[in-house]
Amino acid sequence: MSFGLPCFTETRLLVVGDIMLDRYWQGTTSRISPEAPVPVVQVQEKREVPGAAANVALNVRALGAEVTLLSFCGADAYADLLAAALSEAGIQHNLFRFPELPTISKLRVLSQHQQLIRLDFEKDFSQVDAADLVKRYRELLSQHQVVILSDYAKGVLRAAPQLITAARTAGLPVLVDPKGDDFSLYRGASLLTPNCKEFEQIVGNCATEAIFEEKARQLIA
C-alpha cells in the first residue's frame, strides 16, 4: 500500500520552541570496568544532530517546506554546531544566544544498538526575557502560513499565550506539541498533539476508548 503526500514546496512554516543538540557516542563493548560494574565502551563513532524543536524544523524541511526557526541557546560551540546544521539543511533561524546559559545537549552512549546511558547537560531558559523573540516572531508572521510550537518545557514557550494570540490575530493556524500539566497555556491553538501519556497527565486515566474520546471533547471545550 502506498500513501501520497501533498506538495509542501510552496508552504512556509514558522517553528518556535526549545532546541537541543543530540549527541551519540557509538562503540563496542567486550569487558566490564574493574573500577565499577559497568561496561567499557570503546568509542568508534561520534555524531551530533539537532534535537527537539530543531528536529521538528528539519522534518518539516525534509517535506519540502520553507522553514524558519526561533529559539534560545547558549553562546557556545554546541550552538555553533546547531546553527551550522540548520543552515546546511536550508532552514532560516534566529537563535537568541545567552552566554550565561549552556546550549542544552543530551549525550547518549550506545553499544551494539543498545543505549547504555544518557547524560543531560542543561539549564532551562525560563528566567530569560522573551521580548526580543516575541518581537521577531511578530515581524515574521506575515511571511509564513503556519506556526508550529514545539514545547519541551525548557522555557522558550513560556510566551506561548502571546505567540498563539498574535498568530491567530494574523489569521494563521497554530499547531502545538504540548508539554506539562497545564494545557490552558495553549488556549486558542488550532491543534494540540499530546501523546497518550501527556494527555492522561491532564485528564486522568482513560480505561476505554469511549472515555478517552469523552475527555478529549471536554478538554477541547
Short mmCIF file of N, CA and C in Angstrom, two decimals, residues 1-157:
data_model
loop_
_atom_site.label_atom_id
_atom_site.label_comp_id
_atom_site.label_asym_id
_atom_site.label_seq_id
_atom_site.Cartn_x
_atom_site.Cartn_y
_atom_site.Cartn_z
N MET A 1 0.85 -1.19 0.00
CA MET A 1 0.00 0.00 0.00
C MET A 1 0.89 1.24 0.00
N SER A 2 0.57 2.18 -0.84
CA SER A 2 1.35 3.42 -0.93
C SER A 2 0.49 4.59 -0.47
N PHE A 3 1.15 5.57 0.10
CA PHE A 3 0.46 6.76 0.58
C PHE A 3 1.08 7.98 -0.10
N GLY A 4 0.22 8.86 -0.59
CA GLY A 4 0.71 10.07 -1.22
C GLY A 4 0.77 11.22 -0.23
N LEU A 5 1.78 12.04 -0.36
CA LEU A 5 1.89 13.24 0.46
C LEU A 5 1.60 14.46 -0.39
N PRO A 6 0.95 15.46 0.19
CA PRO A 6 0.75 16.70 -0.56
C PRO A 6 2.08 17.39 -0.82
N CYS A 7 2.07 18.30 -1.75
CA CYS A 7 3.28 19.07 -2.06
C CYS A 7 3.42 20.23 -1.06
N PHE A 8 4.57 20.28 -0.40
CA PHE A 8 4.79 21.32 0.61
C PHE A 8 5.75 22.41 0.13
N THR A 9 6.15 22.37 -1.13
CA THR A 9 7.20 23.27 -1.58
C THR A 9 6.79 24.74 -1.57
N GLU A 10 5.49 25.00 -1.58
CA GLU A 10 5.02 26.38 -1.55
C GLU A 10 4.58 26.81 -0.15
N THR A 11 4.86 25.95 0.85
CA THR A 11 4.42 26.21 2.21
C THR A 11 5.54 26.83 3.04
N ARG A 12 5.20 27.81 3.85
CA ARG A 12 6.19 28.48 4.71
C ARG A 12 5.75 28.35 6.16
N LEU A 13 6.56 27.67 6.95
CA LEU A 13 6.22 27.40 8.34
C LEU A 13 7.19 28.10 9.29
N LEU A 14 6.63 28.60 10.38
CA LEU A 14 7.41 29.24 11.43
C LEU A 14 7.38 28.33 12.66
N VAL A 15 8.54 27.82 13.05
CA VAL A 15 8.66 26.89 14.18
C VAL A 15 9.29 27.63 15.35
N VAL A 16 8.65 27.53 16.52
CA VAL A 16 9.17 28.14 17.74
C VAL A 16 9.19 27.08 18.84
N GLY A 17 10.28 26.98 19.56
CA GLY A 17 10.31 26.02 20.66
C GLY A 17 11.71 25.79 21.19
N ASP A 18 11.79 24.86 22.12
CA ASP A 18 13.06 24.53 22.76
C ASP A 18 13.91 23.68 21.82
N ILE A 19 15.20 24.00 21.76
CA ILE A 19 16.11 23.22 20.91
C ILE A 19 17.21 22.62 21.77
N MET A 20 17.83 21.58 21.24
CA MET A 20 18.96 20.96 21.91
C MET A 20 19.83 20.25 20.88
N LEU A 21 21.02 19.90 21.30
CA LEU A 21 21.92 19.13 20.45
C LEU A 21 21.93 17.69 20.96
N ASP A 22 21.50 16.76 20.11
CA ASP A 22 21.54 15.34 20.46
C ASP A 22 22.87 14.77 20.00
N ARG A 23 23.62 14.23 20.96
CA ARG A 23 24.95 13.68 20.69
C ARG A 23 24.93 12.17 20.91
N TYR A 24 25.60 11.44 20.02
CA TYR A 24 25.62 9.99 20.09
C TYR A 24 27.07 9.50 20.01
N TRP A 25 27.47 8.73 21.00
CA TRP A 25 28.77 8.05 21.00
C TRP A 25 28.49 6.55 20.87
N GLN A 26 29.00 5.96 19.80
CA GLN A 26 28.73 4.56 19.48
C GLN A 26 30.04 3.79 19.52
N GLY A 27 30.00 2.58 20.09
CA GLY A 27 31.21 1.77 20.12
C GLY A 27 30.94 0.33 20.49
N THR A 28 32.01 -0.41 20.70
CA THR A 28 31.89 -1.82 21.05
C THR A 28 32.17 -2.02 22.53
N THR A 29 31.59 -3.08 23.07
CA THR A 29 31.77 -3.42 24.48
C THR A 29 32.20 -4.89 24.58
N SER A 30 33.32 -5.13 25.25
CA SER A 30 33.80 -6.51 25.39
C SER A 30 34.23 -6.85 26.81
N ARG A 31 34.14 -5.87 27.72
CA ARG A 31 34.57 -6.17 29.08
C ARG A 31 33.87 -5.24 30.07
N ILE A 32 33.94 -5.61 31.32
CA ILE A 32 33.39 -4.83 32.41
C ILE A 32 34.52 -4.06 33.09
N SER A 33 34.26 -2.82 33.44
CA SER A 33 35.29 -2.00 34.08
C SER A 33 35.71 -2.59 35.43
N PRO A 34 37.02 -2.60 35.73
CA PRO A 34 37.48 -3.05 37.05
C PRO A 34 37.18 -2.03 38.15
N GLU A 35 36.79 -0.81 37.74
CA GLU A 35 36.53 0.25 38.71
C GLU A 35 35.11 0.21 39.25
N ALA A 36 34.18 -0.33 38.45
CA ALA A 36 32.76 -0.39 38.83
C ALA A 36 32.09 -1.40 37.90
N PRO A 37 30.96 -1.97 38.31
CA PRO A 37 30.28 -2.96 37.46
C PRO A 37 29.53 -2.33 36.29
N VAL A 38 30.28 -1.73 35.40
CA VAL A 38 29.70 -1.07 34.22
C VAL A 38 30.50 -1.50 32.98
N PRO A 39 29.84 -1.55 31.82
CA PRO A 39 30.56 -1.93 30.61
C PRO A 39 31.54 -0.84 30.17
N VAL A 40 32.63 -1.26 29.58
CA VAL A 40 33.59 -0.34 28.99
C VAL A 40 33.29 -0.23 27.51
N VAL A 41 33.03 0.98 27.03
CA VAL A 41 32.70 1.19 25.61
C VAL A 41 33.91 1.78 24.91
N GLN A 42 34.38 1.11 23.88
CA GLN A 42 35.44 1.63 23.03
C GLN A 42 34.77 2.49 21.95
N VAL A 43 34.77 3.80 22.15
CA VAL A 43 34.03 4.69 21.25
C VAL A 43 34.67 4.72 19.88
N GLN A 44 33.86 4.44 18.85
CA GLN A 44 34.35 4.40 17.47
C GLN A 44 33.68 5.43 16.56
N GLU A 45 32.56 5.95 17.00
CA GLU A 45 31.83 6.91 16.16
C GLU A 45 31.16 7.94 17.04
N LYS A 46 31.24 9.21 16.63
CA LYS A 46 30.55 10.30 17.30
C LYS A 46 29.73 11.07 16.27
N ARG A 47 28.53 11.45 16.65
CA ARG A 47 27.74 12.29 15.75
C ARG A 47 26.86 13.22 16.58
N GLU A 48 26.55 14.37 16.00
CA GLU A 48 25.70 15.37 16.63
C GLU A 48 24.60 15.78 15.67
N VAL A 49 23.37 15.81 16.15
CA VAL A 49 22.24 16.19 15.30
C VAL A 49 21.32 17.13 16.07
N PRO A 50 20.67 18.05 15.38
CA PRO A 50 19.71 18.94 16.05
C PRO A 50 18.55 18.16 16.64
N GLY A 51 18.15 18.54 17.87
CA GLY A 51 17.06 17.84 18.53
C GLY A 51 15.94 18.77 18.96
N ALA A 52 14.86 18.15 19.45
CA ALA A 52 13.68 18.86 19.95
C ALA A 52 13.07 19.72 18.82
N ALA A 53 12.80 20.99 19.06
CA ALA A 53 12.16 21.82 18.03
C ALA A 53 13.03 21.94 16.78
N ALA A 54 14.35 21.86 16.96
CA ALA A 54 15.24 21.90 15.79
C ALA A 54 15.04 20.67 14.92
N ASN A 55 14.76 19.53 15.54
CA ASN A 55 14.46 18.32 14.77
C ASN A 55 13.12 18.45 14.06
N VAL A 56 12.16 19.08 14.71
CA VAL A 56 10.87 19.35 14.06
C VAL A 56 11.08 20.18 12.80
N ALA A 57 11.91 21.21 12.92
CA ALA A 57 12.20 22.05 11.75
C ALA A 57 12.85 21.24 10.63
N LEU A 58 13.77 20.36 10.99
CA LEU A 58 14.42 19.51 9.99
C LEU A 58 13.42 18.60 9.29
N ASN A 59 12.48 18.03 10.07
CA ASN A 59 11.49 17.13 9.48
C ASN A 59 10.57 17.87 8.52
N VAL A 60 10.16 19.08 8.91
CA VAL A 60 9.30 19.87 8.03
C VAL A 60 10.06 20.26 6.77
N ARG A 61 11.30 20.61 6.94
CA ARG A 61 12.13 20.96 5.78
C ARG A 61 12.30 19.77 4.84
N ALA A 62 12.41 18.57 5.42
CA ALA A 62 12.56 17.36 4.60
C ALA A 62 11.33 17.10 3.73
N LEU A 63 10.17 17.63 4.15
CA LEU A 63 8.95 17.51 3.35
C LEU A 63 8.92 18.51 2.19
N GLY A 64 9.88 19.43 2.20
CA GLY A 64 9.98 20.39 1.11
C GLY A 64 9.53 21.79 1.45
N ALA A 65 9.05 22.01 2.67
CA ALA A 65 8.56 23.33 3.04
C ALA A 65 9.70 24.28 3.35
N GLU A 66 9.42 25.58 3.25
CA GLU A 66 10.36 26.60 3.72
C GLU A 66 10.12 26.79 5.22
N VAL A 67 11.20 26.82 5.99
CA VAL A 67 11.07 26.81 7.44
C VAL A 67 11.93 27.90 8.07
N THR A 68 11.36 28.57 9.07
CA THR A 68 12.11 29.49 9.92
C THR A 68 11.98 29.00 11.35
N LEU A 69 13.08 28.99 12.09
CA LEU A 69 13.10 28.50 13.47
C LEU A 69 13.52 29.63 14.41
N LEU A 70 12.77 29.80 15.50
CA LEU A 70 13.12 30.74 16.55
C LEU A 70 13.32 29.98 17.85
N SER A 71 14.42 30.28 18.57
CA SER A 71 14.64 29.59 19.83
C SER A 71 15.73 30.29 20.64
N PHE A 72 15.99 29.75 21.83
CA PHE A 72 17.07 30.19 22.71
C PHE A 72 18.17 29.14 22.74
N CYS A 73 19.40 29.59 22.96
CA CYS A 73 20.52 28.66 23.14
C CYS A 73 21.63 29.39 23.89
N GLY A 74 22.70 28.71 24.16
CA GLY A 74 23.84 29.34 24.77
C GLY A 74 24.70 30.03 23.72
N ALA A 75 25.81 30.59 24.17
CA ALA A 75 26.78 31.19 23.24
C ALA A 75 28.03 30.32 23.30
N ASP A 76 27.92 29.12 22.72
CA ASP A 76 28.98 28.13 22.87
C ASP A 76 29.15 27.31 21.59
N ALA A 77 30.04 26.34 21.65
CA ALA A 77 30.34 25.53 20.47
C ALA A 77 29.13 24.70 20.03
N TYR A 78 28.31 24.25 20.99
CA TYR A 78 27.14 23.46 20.62
C TYR A 78 26.13 24.31 19.86
N ALA A 79 26.00 25.57 20.24
CA ALA A 79 25.13 26.48 19.49
C ALA A 79 25.64 26.65 18.06
N ASP A 80 26.95 26.73 17.91
CA ASP A 80 27.53 26.85 16.58
C ASP A 80 27.23 25.62 15.73
N LEU A 81 27.32 24.43 16.35
CA LEU A 81 27.01 23.19 15.63
C LEU A 81 25.54 23.17 15.20
N LEU A 82 24.66 23.60 16.09
CA LEU A 82 23.24 23.65 15.74
C LEU A 82 22.98 24.60 14.59
N ALA A 83 23.55 25.79 14.68
CA ALA A 83 23.34 26.80 13.64
C ALA A 83 23.85 26.31 12.30
N ALA A 84 25.03 25.66 12.31
CA ALA A 84 25.61 25.16 11.06
C ALA A 84 24.74 24.07 10.45
N ALA A 85 24.23 23.16 11.27
CA ALA A 85 23.39 22.08 10.76
C ALA A 85 22.07 22.61 10.19
N LEU A 86 21.50 23.60 10.86
CA LEU A 86 20.26 24.19 10.37
C LEU A 86 20.48 24.92 9.05
N SER A 87 21.57 25.67 8.96
CA SER A 87 21.88 26.39 7.73
C SER A 87 22.12 25.41 6.59
N GLU A 88 22.83 24.32 6.88
CA GLU A 88 23.12 23.32 5.84
C GLU A 88 21.84 22.70 5.30
N ALA A 89 20.82 22.57 6.17
CA ALA A 89 19.54 22.00 5.76
C ALA A 89 18.64 23.01 5.06
N GLY A 90 19.09 24.27 4.99
CA GLY A 90 18.30 25.29 4.32
C GLY A 90 17.23 25.90 5.21
N ILE A 91 17.43 25.83 6.52
CA ILE A 91 16.46 26.37 7.47
C ILE A 91 16.91 27.76 7.93
N GLN A 92 16.04 28.74 7.76
CA GLN A 92 16.32 30.07 8.31
C GLN A 92 16.18 30.00 9.83
N HIS A 93 17.03 30.68 10.55
CA HIS A 93 16.93 30.57 12.01
C HIS A 93 17.37 31.86 12.70
N ASN A 94 16.67 32.15 13.79
CA ASN A 94 17.06 33.19 14.73
C ASN A 94 17.26 32.52 16.07
N LEU A 95 18.50 32.26 16.43
CA LEU A 95 18.83 31.64 17.71
C LEU A 95 19.33 32.74 18.64
N PHE A 96 18.54 33.02 19.67
CA PHE A 96 18.91 34.06 20.62
C PHE A 96 19.87 33.44 21.64
N ARG A 97 21.11 33.94 21.66
CA ARG A 97 22.17 33.31 22.45
C ARG A 97 22.37 34.03 23.78
N PHE A 98 22.53 33.24 24.83
CA PHE A 98 22.72 33.76 26.18
C PHE A 98 24.00 33.17 26.77
N PRO A 99 25.05 33.99 26.91
CA PRO A 99 26.35 33.48 27.37
C PRO A 99 26.30 32.84 28.75
N GLU A 100 25.35 33.24 29.58
CA GLU A 100 25.31 32.72 30.94
C GLU A 100 24.65 31.35 31.04
N LEU A 101 24.08 30.84 29.94
CA LEU A 101 23.41 29.55 29.94
C LEU A 101 24.00 28.64 28.87
N PRO A 102 24.09 27.34 29.15
CA PRO A 102 24.62 26.42 28.14
C PRO A 102 23.55 26.04 27.13
N THR A 103 23.97 25.77 25.92
CA THR A 103 23.06 25.14 24.96
C THR A 103 22.71 23.75 25.49
N ILE A 104 21.44 23.43 25.52
CA ILE A 104 21.01 22.13 26.05
C ILE A 104 21.53 21.01 25.14
N SER A 105 22.13 20.00 25.74
CA SER A 105 22.61 18.86 24.97
C SER A 105 22.34 17.57 25.73
N LYS A 106 22.17 16.51 24.98
CA LYS A 106 21.95 15.18 25.55
C LYS A 106 22.92 14.22 24.88
N LEU A 107 23.73 13.58 25.69
CA LEU A 107 24.74 12.64 25.19
C LEU A 107 24.28 11.21 25.47
N ARG A 108 24.16 10.42 24.41
CA ARG A 108 23.77 9.02 24.54
C ARG A 108 24.97 8.14 24.17
N VAL A 109 25.27 7.19 25.03
CA VAL A 109 26.35 6.24 24.77
C VAL A 109 25.70 4.91 24.41
N LEU A 110 26.06 4.38 23.23
CA LEU A 110 25.44 3.17 22.71
C LEU A 110 26.48 2.12 22.36
N SER A 111 26.06 0.87 22.49
CA SER A 111 26.89 -0.24 22.04
C SER A 111 25.99 -1.36 21.55
N GLN A 112 26.30 -1.88 20.38
CA GLN A 112 25.53 -2.97 19.78
C GLN A 112 24.03 -2.63 19.75
N HIS A 113 23.75 -1.40 19.34
CA HIS A 113 22.39 -0.90 19.15
C HIS A 113 21.61 -0.76 20.46
N GLN A 114 22.31 -0.81 21.59
CA GLN A 114 21.67 -0.62 22.88
C GLN A 114 22.17 0.67 23.52
N GLN A 115 21.24 1.48 24.05
CA GLN A 115 21.65 2.69 24.76
C GLN A 115 22.02 2.32 26.19
N LEU A 116 23.25 2.64 26.57
CA LEU A 116 23.73 2.27 27.89
C LEU A 116 23.46 3.36 28.92
N ILE A 117 23.56 4.61 28.50
CA ILE A 117 23.35 5.73 29.42
C ILE A 117 23.07 6.98 28.61
N ARG A 118 22.32 7.90 29.22
CA ARG A 118 22.12 9.22 28.62
C ARG A 118 22.51 10.26 29.65
N LEU A 119 23.33 11.20 29.21
CA LEU A 119 23.79 12.29 30.07
C LEU A 119 23.20 13.59 29.57
N ASP A 120 22.47 14.30 30.43
CA ASP A 120 21.83 15.56 30.07
C ASP A 120 22.63 16.73 30.63
N PHE A 121 22.88 17.71 29.76
CA PHE A 121 23.59 18.93 30.16
C PHE A 121 22.65 20.10 29.88
N GLU A 122 22.07 20.65 30.92
CA GLU A 122 21.07 21.69 30.66
C GLU A 122 20.78 22.56 31.87
N LYS A 123 20.39 23.77 31.57
CA LYS A 123 19.71 24.67 32.48
C LYS A 123 18.60 25.29 31.64
N ASP A 124 17.40 25.37 32.21
CA ASP A 124 16.31 25.86 31.36
C ASP A 124 16.37 27.38 31.21
N PHE A 125 15.60 27.87 30.25
CA PHE A 125 15.60 29.28 29.88
C PHE A 125 14.37 30.00 30.42
N SER A 126 13.77 29.46 31.48
CA SER A 126 12.51 30.01 31.97
C SER A 126 12.64 31.42 32.53
N GLN A 127 13.84 31.82 32.94
CA GLN A 127 14.02 33.16 33.50
C GLN A 127 14.50 34.18 32.46
N VAL A 128 14.66 33.73 31.23
CA VAL A 128 15.15 34.61 30.17
C VAL A 128 14.02 35.51 29.67
N ASP A 129 14.31 36.76 29.40
CA ASP A 129 13.34 37.70 28.84
C ASP A 129 13.07 37.33 27.39
N ALA A 130 11.82 37.02 27.08
CA ALA A 130 11.45 36.58 25.73
C ALA A 130 11.03 37.73 24.82
N ALA A 131 11.21 38.96 25.26
CA ALA A 131 10.69 40.10 24.49
C ALA A 131 11.27 40.16 23.08
N ASP A 132 12.56 39.93 22.93
CA ASP A 132 13.18 40.01 21.60
C ASP A 132 12.67 38.89 20.70
N LEU A 133 12.49 37.70 21.27
CA LEU A 133 11.97 36.60 20.46
C LEU A 133 10.54 36.89 20.01
N VAL A 134 9.71 37.39 20.91
CA VAL A 134 8.32 37.70 20.56
C VAL A 134 8.27 38.80 19.50
N LYS A 135 9.14 39.80 19.62
CA LYS A 135 9.20 40.88 18.64
C LYS A 135 9.56 40.34 17.26
N ARG A 136 10.57 39.49 17.20
CA ARG A 136 10.99 38.92 15.92
C ARG A 136 9.89 38.02 15.35
N TYR A 137 9.24 37.25 16.21
CA TYR A 137 8.14 36.39 15.81
C TYR A 137 7.03 37.20 15.14
N ARG A 138 6.66 38.31 15.75
CA ARG A 138 5.60 39.15 15.17
C ARG A 138 6.01 39.68 13.80
N GLU A 139 7.29 40.01 13.65
CA GLU A 139 7.78 40.51 12.37
C GLU A 139 7.71 39.44 11.29
N LEU A 140 7.86 38.18 11.68
CA LEU A 140 7.93 37.09 10.70
C LEU A 140 6.56 36.51 10.33
N LEU A 141 5.54 36.79 11.12
CA LEU A 141 4.24 36.15 10.88
C LEU A 141 3.72 36.38 9.47
N SER A 142 3.88 37.59 8.97
CA SER A 142 3.33 37.91 7.65
C SER A 142 4.03 37.16 6.53
N GLN A 143 5.19 36.58 6.81
CA GLN A 143 5.96 35.85 5.79
C GLN A 143 5.69 34.35 5.82
N HIS A 144 4.81 33.90 6.73
CA HIS A 144 4.58 32.48 6.90
C HIS A 144 3.09 32.16 6.86
N GLN A 145 2.79 30.86 6.70
CA GLN A 145 1.40 30.42 6.57
C GLN A 145 0.92 29.59 7.75
N VAL A 146 1.85 28.98 8.47
CA VAL A 146 1.51 28.09 9.59
C VAL A 146 2.55 28.30 10.69
N VAL A 147 2.09 28.21 11.94
CA VAL A 147 3.00 28.27 13.10
C VAL A 147 2.99 26.91 13.80
N ILE A 148 4.17 26.41 14.14
CA ILE A 148 4.31 25.21 14.96
C ILE A 148 5.03 25.60 16.25
N LEU A 149 4.41 25.28 17.39
CA LEU A 149 5.04 25.49 18.69
C LEU A 149 5.42 24.12 19.25
N SER A 150 6.72 23.91 19.45
CA SER A 150 7.22 22.62 19.91
C SER A 150 7.79 22.79 21.32
N ASP A 151 7.01 22.34 22.31
CA ASP A 151 7.33 22.61 23.71
C ASP A 151 8.00 21.41 24.38
N TYR A 152 9.21 21.64 24.89
CA TYR A 152 9.92 20.61 25.66
C TYR A 152 10.15 21.08 27.10
N ALA A 153 9.37 22.05 27.53
CA ALA A 153 9.39 22.56 28.90
C ALA A 153 10.76 23.07 29.32
N LYS A 154 11.48 23.72 28.41
CA LYS A 154 12.79 24.28 28.74
C LYS A 154 12.75 25.81 28.81
N GLY A 155 11.56 26.40 28.65
CA GLY A 155 11.42 27.82 28.90
C GLY A 155 11.11 28.71 27.71
N VAL A 156 11.39 28.25 26.49
CA VAL A 156 11.16 29.11 25.33
C VAL A 156 9.67 29.43 25.18
N LEU A 157 8.81 28.45 25.42
CA LEU A 157 7.38 28.66 25.17
C LEU A 157 6.63 29.11 26.41
#
